[in-house]
XYZ file of C-alpha atoms in Angstrom:
435
model
C 14.078 7.367 -29.946
C 12.859 9.362 -26.954
C 10.334 12.139 -26.696
C 12.525 14.547 -24.764
C 16.149 14.952 -23.852
C 17.111 14.175 -20.293
C 17.264 17.036 -17.774
C 20.774 18.042 -16.694
C 20.842 16.963 -13.061
C 23.793 15.831 -10.933
C 21.774 12.731 -9.983
C 19.364 10.279 -11.576
C 15.873 11.774 -12.099
C 14.364 8.561 -10.753
C 15.241 9.802 -7.260
C 13.067 12.892 -7.892
C 10.202 10.495 -8.594
C 11.066 8.683 -5.355
C 10.937 11.971 -3.380
C 7.574 12.957 -4.890
C 6.284 9.482 -4.046
C 7.663 9.783 -0.481
C 5.793 13.067 0.128
C 2.586 11.950 -1.557
C 2.490 8.659 0.323
C 3.103 10.444 3.618
C -0.059 12.491 3.125
C -2.223 10.292 0.897
C -1.957 7.017 2.797
C -2.209 8.637 6.227
C -5.327 10.544 5.190
C -6.944 7.141 4.929
C -5.196 5.707 8.004
C -6.628 8.618 10.022
C -9.999 6.841 9.862
C -8.747 4.769 12.797
C -8.527 8.021 14.810
C -11.878 9.327 13.561
C -13.517 5.979 14.377
C -13.892 6.382 18.213
C -15.263 9.986 18.190
C -17.679 9.155 15.355
C -18.930 6.126 17.331
C -19.283 8.270 20.462
C -21.118 11.059 18.638
C -23.595 9.018 16.628
C -23.823 5.752 18.576
C -23.738 3.651 15.399
C -22.686 -0.012 15.559
C -19.000 -0.699 14.972
C -19.712 -2.920 11.984
C -21.814 -0.206 10.329
C -19.253 2.514 10.989
C -16.196 0.462 10.008
C -18.234 -0.548 6.950
C -17.699 2.955 5.532
C -13.980 2.226 5.358
C -14.655 -1.196 3.841
C -17.218 0.105 1.351
C -14.644 2.597 0.140
C -12.311 -0.310 -0.520
C -14.974 -2.096 -2.544
C -15.657 0.946 -4.743
C -11.982 1.835 -5.094
C -11.308 -1.797 -5.919
C -13.610 -1.596 -8.909
C -11.835 1.624 -9.895
C -8.412 -0.002 -9.733
C -8.459 -1.624 -13.211
C -9.695 1.682 -14.660
C -6.837 3.509 -12.944
C -4.402 0.966 -14.360
C -5.805 1.561 -17.835
C -5.625 5.332 -17.291
C -1.970 4.935 -16.308
C -1.240 2.912 -19.467
C -2.861 5.571 -21.671
C -2.349 8.942 -19.953
C 0.445 8.435 -17.412
C 0.872 9.280 -13.720
C -0.165 12.934 -13.871
C -3.731 12.101 -14.876
C -3.952 9.472 -12.119
C -2.597 11.915 -9.504
C -5.009 14.683 -10.589
C -7.931 12.307 -10.116
C -6.651 11.185 -6.710
C -6.151 14.729 -5.412
C -9.647 15.779 -6.486
C -11.315 12.730 -4.911
C -9.369 12.659 -1.651
C -9.354 16.422 -1.080
C -13.066 16.663 -1.873
C -13.960 13.719 0.370
C -12.095 15.099 3.372
C -13.610 18.563 2.948
C -17.145 17.164 2.643
C -16.875 14.624 5.493
C -17.543 17.246 8.237
C -21.106 17.551 6.883
C -21.813 13.952 7.975
C -25.043 13.339 9.885
C -26.069 9.923 8.514
C -24.037 6.740 7.916
C -24.362 7.050 4.132
C -22.659 10.460 4.268
C -19.622 8.766 5.809
C -19.758 6.023 3.186
C -19.692 8.555 0.316
C -17.004 10.907 1.687
C -14.450 9.051 3.809
C -15.486 5.756 2.251
C -15.820 6.223 -1.508
C -14.076 9.541 -2.202
C -11.124 9.247 0.188
C -10.866 5.514 -0.483
C -10.791 5.912 -4.265
C -8.406 8.862 -3.984
C -6.028 6.812 -1.869
C -5.785 4.189 -4.626
C -4.379 6.911 -6.891
C -2.202 8.543 -4.213
C -1.103 5.408 -2.388
C 0.627 2.092 -2.873
C -1.487 1.067 -5.875
C -1.062 4.252 -7.906
C 2.688 4.534 -7.477
C 3.293 0.815 -7.958
C 1.925 1.310 -11.478
C 4.954 3.293 -12.637
C 7.674 3.702 -9.981
C 9.106 0.203 -10.690
C 9.815 1.362 -14.283
C 12.564 3.656 -13.005
C 14.707 0.971 -11.392
C 15.755 -2.620 -12.066
C 18.778 -3.456 -9.892
C 17.618 -1.191 -7.031
C 13.867 -1.628 -7.518
C 13.124 -2.954 -4.032
C 15.356 -0.360 -2.349
C 13.841 2.564 -4.293
C 10.293 1.461 -3.545
C 11.157 0.846 0.095
C 12.514 4.401 0.438
C 9.586 5.928 -1.457
C 6.935 4.085 0.526
C 8.705 4.853 3.813
C 7.116 8.308 3.464
C 4.060 6.716 5.065
C 6.004 6.307 8.304
C 7.194 9.915 8.400
C 3.658 11.053 7.691
C 2.255 8.870 10.449
C 4.502 10.206 13.215
C 3.955 13.818 12.149
C 0.412 13.925 10.754
C -1.413 11.401 12.951
C -0.490 13.017 16.305
C -1.458 16.376 14.766
C -4.804 14.915 13.644
C -5.376 13.470 17.132
C -4.530 16.869 18.670
C -7.100 18.546 16.410
C -9.694 15.879 17.268
C -9.185 16.394 21.006
C -9.178 20.212 20.867
C -11.442 21.065 17.921
C -13.258 17.871 16.971
C -12.931 15.291 14.197
C -14.627 17.614 11.671
C -11.867 20.223 11.988
C -9.263 17.478 11.619
C -10.927 16.279 8.395
C -10.996 19.784 6.956
C -7.327 20.367 7.789
C -6.310 17.124 6.093
C -8.354 18.002 3.002
C -6.654 21.381 2.669
C -3.231 19.772 3.059
C -3.956 17.336 0.217
C -4.889 20.193 -2.121
C -2.158 22.650 -1.127
C 0.829 20.281 -0.907
C 0.124 17.556 -3.445
C -1.386 19.519 -6.329
C 1.894 21.278 -7.286
C 4.367 18.389 -6.893
C 2.592 15.871 -9.110
C 3.814 17.973 -12.091
C 7.300 16.504 -11.506
C 6.192 12.948 -12.226
C 7.078 10.996 -15.357
C 5.951 7.478 -16.215
C 9.280 5.965 -17.263
C 12.910 7.118 -17.666
C 12.809 6.598 -21.446
C 10.255 9.433 -21.684
C 13.029 11.911 -20.845
C 15.912 10.138 -22.558
C 17.155 8.139 -19.568
C 17.616 4.460 -18.718
C 16.478 2.606 -15.565
C 18.835 3.015 -12.598
C 20.475 5.959 -14.402
C 22.538 3.659 -16.603
C 24.105 4.949 -19.789
C 22.132 4.281 -22.951
C 23.138 0.885 -24.347
C 25.267 0.790 -27.486
C 25.127 -1.896 -30.107
C 26.830 -4.713 -28.227
C 26.433 -3.412 -24.672
C 25.079 -5.379 -21.744
C 21.567 -6.571 -22.235
C 18.885 -5.580 -19.723
C 17.336 -9.028 -20.285
C 20.229 -10.728 -18.470
C 17.974 -11.168 -15.445
C 15.512 -13.337 -17.377
C 15.202 -16.862 -16.008
C 12.258 -18.045 -18.141
C 12.785 -16.677 -21.688
C 9.518 -18.097 -23.041
C 7.424 -16.500 -20.320
C 9.308 -13.187 -20.540
C 8.931 -13.048 -24.317
C 5.144 -13.383 -24.121
C 3.112 -10.260 -24.877
C 1.141 -10.209 -21.641
C -2.263 -8.675 -22.246
C -4.859 -8.717 -19.480
C -6.960 -11.539 -21.041
C -3.812 -13.659 -21.501
C -2.655 -13.011 -17.914
C -6.091 -13.949 -16.567
C -5.652 -17.436 -18.007
C -2.514 -18.142 -15.944
C -2.277 -19.697 -12.491
C 0.366 -17.148 -11.551
C -2.121 -14.273 -11.945
C -4.549 -15.899 -9.518
C -1.856 -16.843 -7.007
C -0.760 -13.190 -6.924
C -4.386 -12.073 -6.634
C -4.917 -14.426 -3.674
C -1.660 -13.339 -2.022
C -2.564 -9.662 -2.389
C -6.161 -10.196 -1.210
C -4.831 -11.820 1.947
C -2.058 -9.217 2.319
C -4.427 -6.245 2.405
C -6.959 -8.196 4.476
C -4.473 -8.577 7.334
C -3.042 -5.083 6.877
C -6.330 -3.219 7.250
C -8.004 -5.618 9.663
C -5.447 -4.703 12.304
C -4.976 -1.080 11.246
C -8.645 -0.090 11.526
C -9.415 -1.969 14.741
C -6.218 -1.853 16.806
C -6.846 1.595 18.341
C -10.370 0.708 19.500
C -9.177 -2.692 20.733
C -6.445 -1.119 22.860
C -8.982 1.329 24.332
C -11.381 -1.558 25.068
C -8.822 -3.495 27.106
C -7.879 -0.487 29.225
C -5.081 1.394 27.476
C -5.273 5.178 27.180
C -6.035 7.083 23.980
C -2.421 8.258 23.951
C -1.181 4.653 23.844
C -3.594 3.942 20.989
C -2.338 6.899 18.956
C 1.291 6.144 19.833
C 0.885 2.519 18.730
C -0.672 3.496 15.388
C 2.035 6.081 14.724
C 5.010 3.953 15.790
C 3.853 1.081 13.572
C 4.304 3.313 10.544
C 7.508 4.812 11.963
C 8.999 1.330 12.251
C 7.791 0.756 8.709
C 10.430 3.267 7.533
C 13.508 1.097 8.245
C 11.400 -2.019 7.701
C 10.383 -1.099 4.163
C 13.852 0.152 3.218
C 15.751 -2.818 4.676
C 13.302 -5.453 3.446
C 12.993 -3.747 0.048
C 16.773 -3.779 -0.308
C 16.911 -7.378 0.941
C 14.380 -8.377 -1.711
C 16.850 -7.142 -4.366
C 19.345 -9.603 -2.895
C 17.380 -12.723 -1.880
C 14.175 -12.466 -3.914
C 10.642 -11.142 -3.527
C 9.069 -14.403 -2.306
C 11.239 -14.711 0.815
C 10.629 -11.114 1.871
C 6.881 -11.408 1.319
C 6.899 -14.489 3.582
C 8.866 -12.623 6.293
C 6.376 -9.738 6.172
C 3.412 -12.108 6.442
C 5.074 -13.777 9.430
C 5.288 -10.331 11.021
C 1.522 -9.898 10.694
C 0.893 -13.407 12.066
C 2.933 -12.605 15.184
C 1.154 -9.251 15.441
C -2.266 -10.947 15.528
C -0.997 -13.488 18.077
C 0.193 -10.613 20.301
C -3.210 -8.928 20.032
C -4.931 -12.137 21.149
C -2.527 -12.409 24.091
C -3.156 -8.765 25.053
C -6.780 -9.555 25.871
C -5.592 -11.920 28.597
C -2.466 -10.019 29.647
C -2.735 -6.311 28.739
C 0.959 -5.560 29.242
C 3.025 -2.956 27.473
C 5.650 -5.462 26.271
C 2.973 -7.222 24.181
C 2.024 -3.852 22.681
C 5.702 -3.392 21.781
C 5.774 -6.828 20.153
C 2.572 -6.138 18.222
C 3.850 -2.762 17.037
C 7.327 -4.026 16.056
C 6.225 -7.074 14.087
C 3.472 -5.158 12.302
C 5.646 -2.179 11.344
C 9.226 -3.426 10.972
C 8.227 -6.698 9.289
C 4.631 -6.492 8.039
C 4.976 -3.198 6.221
C 7.676 -4.736 4.032
C 4.837 -6.014 1.805
C 4.507 -2.624 0.148
C 8.120 -2.361 -1.018
C 7.733 -5.405 -3.277
C 4.056 -5.299 -4.267
C 4.688 -3.602 -7.609
C 7.886 -5.555 -8.251
C 6.220 -8.978 -7.972
C 3.682 -8.196 -10.685
C 6.107 -6.319 -12.959
C 8.678 -9.109 -12.889
C 6.047 -11.639 -13.946
C 3.889 -9.589 -16.345
C 6.272 -6.888 -17.589
C 5.119 -5.137 -20.763
C 2.943 -2.340 -22.154
C -0.180 -3.710 -20.453
C 1.354 -3.918 -16.974
C -0.881 -1.115 -15.657
C -4.080 -2.911 -16.650
C -2.848 -6.212 -15.212
C -1.663 -4.663 -11.947
C -4.860 -2.621 -11.635
C -6.980 -5.742 -12.051
C -4.934 -7.644 -9.461
C -5.430 -4.700 -7.110
C -9.184 -5.167 -7.546
C -8.865 -8.398 -5.590
C -6.285 -6.874 -3.236
C -8.600 -4.001 -2.348
C -11.430 -6.471 -1.880
C -9.215 -7.996 0.797
C -8.680 -4.549 2.280
C -12.451 -4.147 2.416
C -13.110 -7.598 3.855
C -10.558 -7.289 6.672
C -12.042 -4.340 8.633
C -15.641 -5.327 7.855
C -15.358 -8.991 8.879
C -13.273 -8.118 11.932
C -15.919 -5.593 13.069
C -18.768 -7.998 12.283
C -17.182 -10.846 14.235
C -16.699 -8.496 17.181
C -20.353 -7.459 17.043
C -21.446 -11.121 16.900
C -19.117 -12.525 19.567
C -18.311 -9.506 21.741
C -14.585 -10.127 21.283
C -11.869 -9.786 18.657
C -10.275 -13.183 19.434
C -11.817 -15.177 16.571
C -11.201 -12.347 14.092
C -7.531 -12.090 15.092
C -7.096 -15.883 14.882
C -8.459 -15.742 11.328
C -5.862 -13.022 10.667
C -3.057 -15.463 11.538
C -4.379 -18.052 9.077
C -4.810 -15.444 6.330
C -1.214 -14.235 6.881
C 0.148 -17.735 6.268
C -2.050 -18.198 3.192
C -0.718 -14.951 1.691
C 2.901 -16.114 2.072
C 2.095 -19.466 0.465
C 0.351 -17.825 -2.508
C 3.311 -15.597 -3.461
C 5.703 -18.552 -3.190
C 3.437 -20.314 -5.690
C 3.490 -17.292 -8.036
C 7.319 -17.391 -7.961
C 8.438 -14.135 -9.635
C 12.041 -15.293 -9.173
C 11.449 -18.084 -11.676
C 10.655 -15.491 -14.354
C 13.202 -12.738 -13.648
C 16.100 -12.877 -11.224
C 16.664 -10.059 -8.743
C 20.029 -8.261 -8.780
C 21.478 -10.426 -6.018
C 20.849 -13.561 -8.083
C 22.320 -12.267 -11.352
C 25.696 -13.813 -10.581
C 24.060 -17.184 -10.977
C 22.768 -16.276 -14.420
C 25.064 -16.076 -17.451
C 25.927 -12.404 -17.620
C 26.384 -11.857 -21.366
């Protein structure tokens, strides 16, 4: 039946997995986000063009994107521990080697390739490969709580990184982050398990089903689709796969286009460095309630509606950035920060759920990893194209206007994929015949 008996805990072990995810995301994702803080001092020190320098971040996305299907396959075969080990080695090594940078290619290899690839393992992609296995009814809520660790990390780690940059330089800040990855994350990954069945448990902590108990398939809306053995080649032949891929490409495009460039943009139009750091940190802080509330709401109303709300948040964010060029007022900064964090960051709490509810099965890791190849390509394209358009036009206006259009396209694509037409979320189960 199961490989091991369940540990005797007064609570469901899935919440241990959520806590480990929370801590890992707080460090792993913000180690990559910190590039936005390293960006200005690196530009000032070396005098490289913005497009070239931001290209290191984008190049890392390209390489990590190609790694994503391999990581998905590794998850299917070896489980989360192997993926986390790889991520810790890559990210920790990249951050510790980055201070040796003297040429652009050094930055591309360390902060770009190594930190970028490590963040795929230690970030949204890596944990979306297995965390959804632990919950069904509370999947969106659990992922929202777990991924909210990014916000706690941002308001604690990013100001600390900025303090180190101002007092000791960006190289010291890189080294400190690298040591933190190794010292904090290496021990806790040992607590991870791929699925509850591996330790004799059921999703959501439910009792093991008896002969005629409730069926976990009661949320199935399309029995033919759900009964299909979804291998990667079979998934690639469906329109749904490509709609998700397009939605995720656009989702990470808008996410990282604004994240990498917003600090420099705010400095350019006259705001202080403190406002730039505050804005970057508060975005992720607002992402804490945003991810939890929107994740929980997605368990009630469906993934498509929440994805659309999050994309609308990014569209408003880009509109506020365009307006800031003409009226650099603090209330527009507040609007930009709120819509990006409280609404936009809700994307992450349902990213794994959308794919799992459409392509659930033993090959989910390979399918999700391949979809993330296109998603990470979007993450690469966003910062690079935004920087390039700035270099060509001398302004971010066109790039931010493109961000609005891409936000709307992402929402449309996930509506077309329609995970709710394959499996109903918990809030819709009343409408389905419940055994």
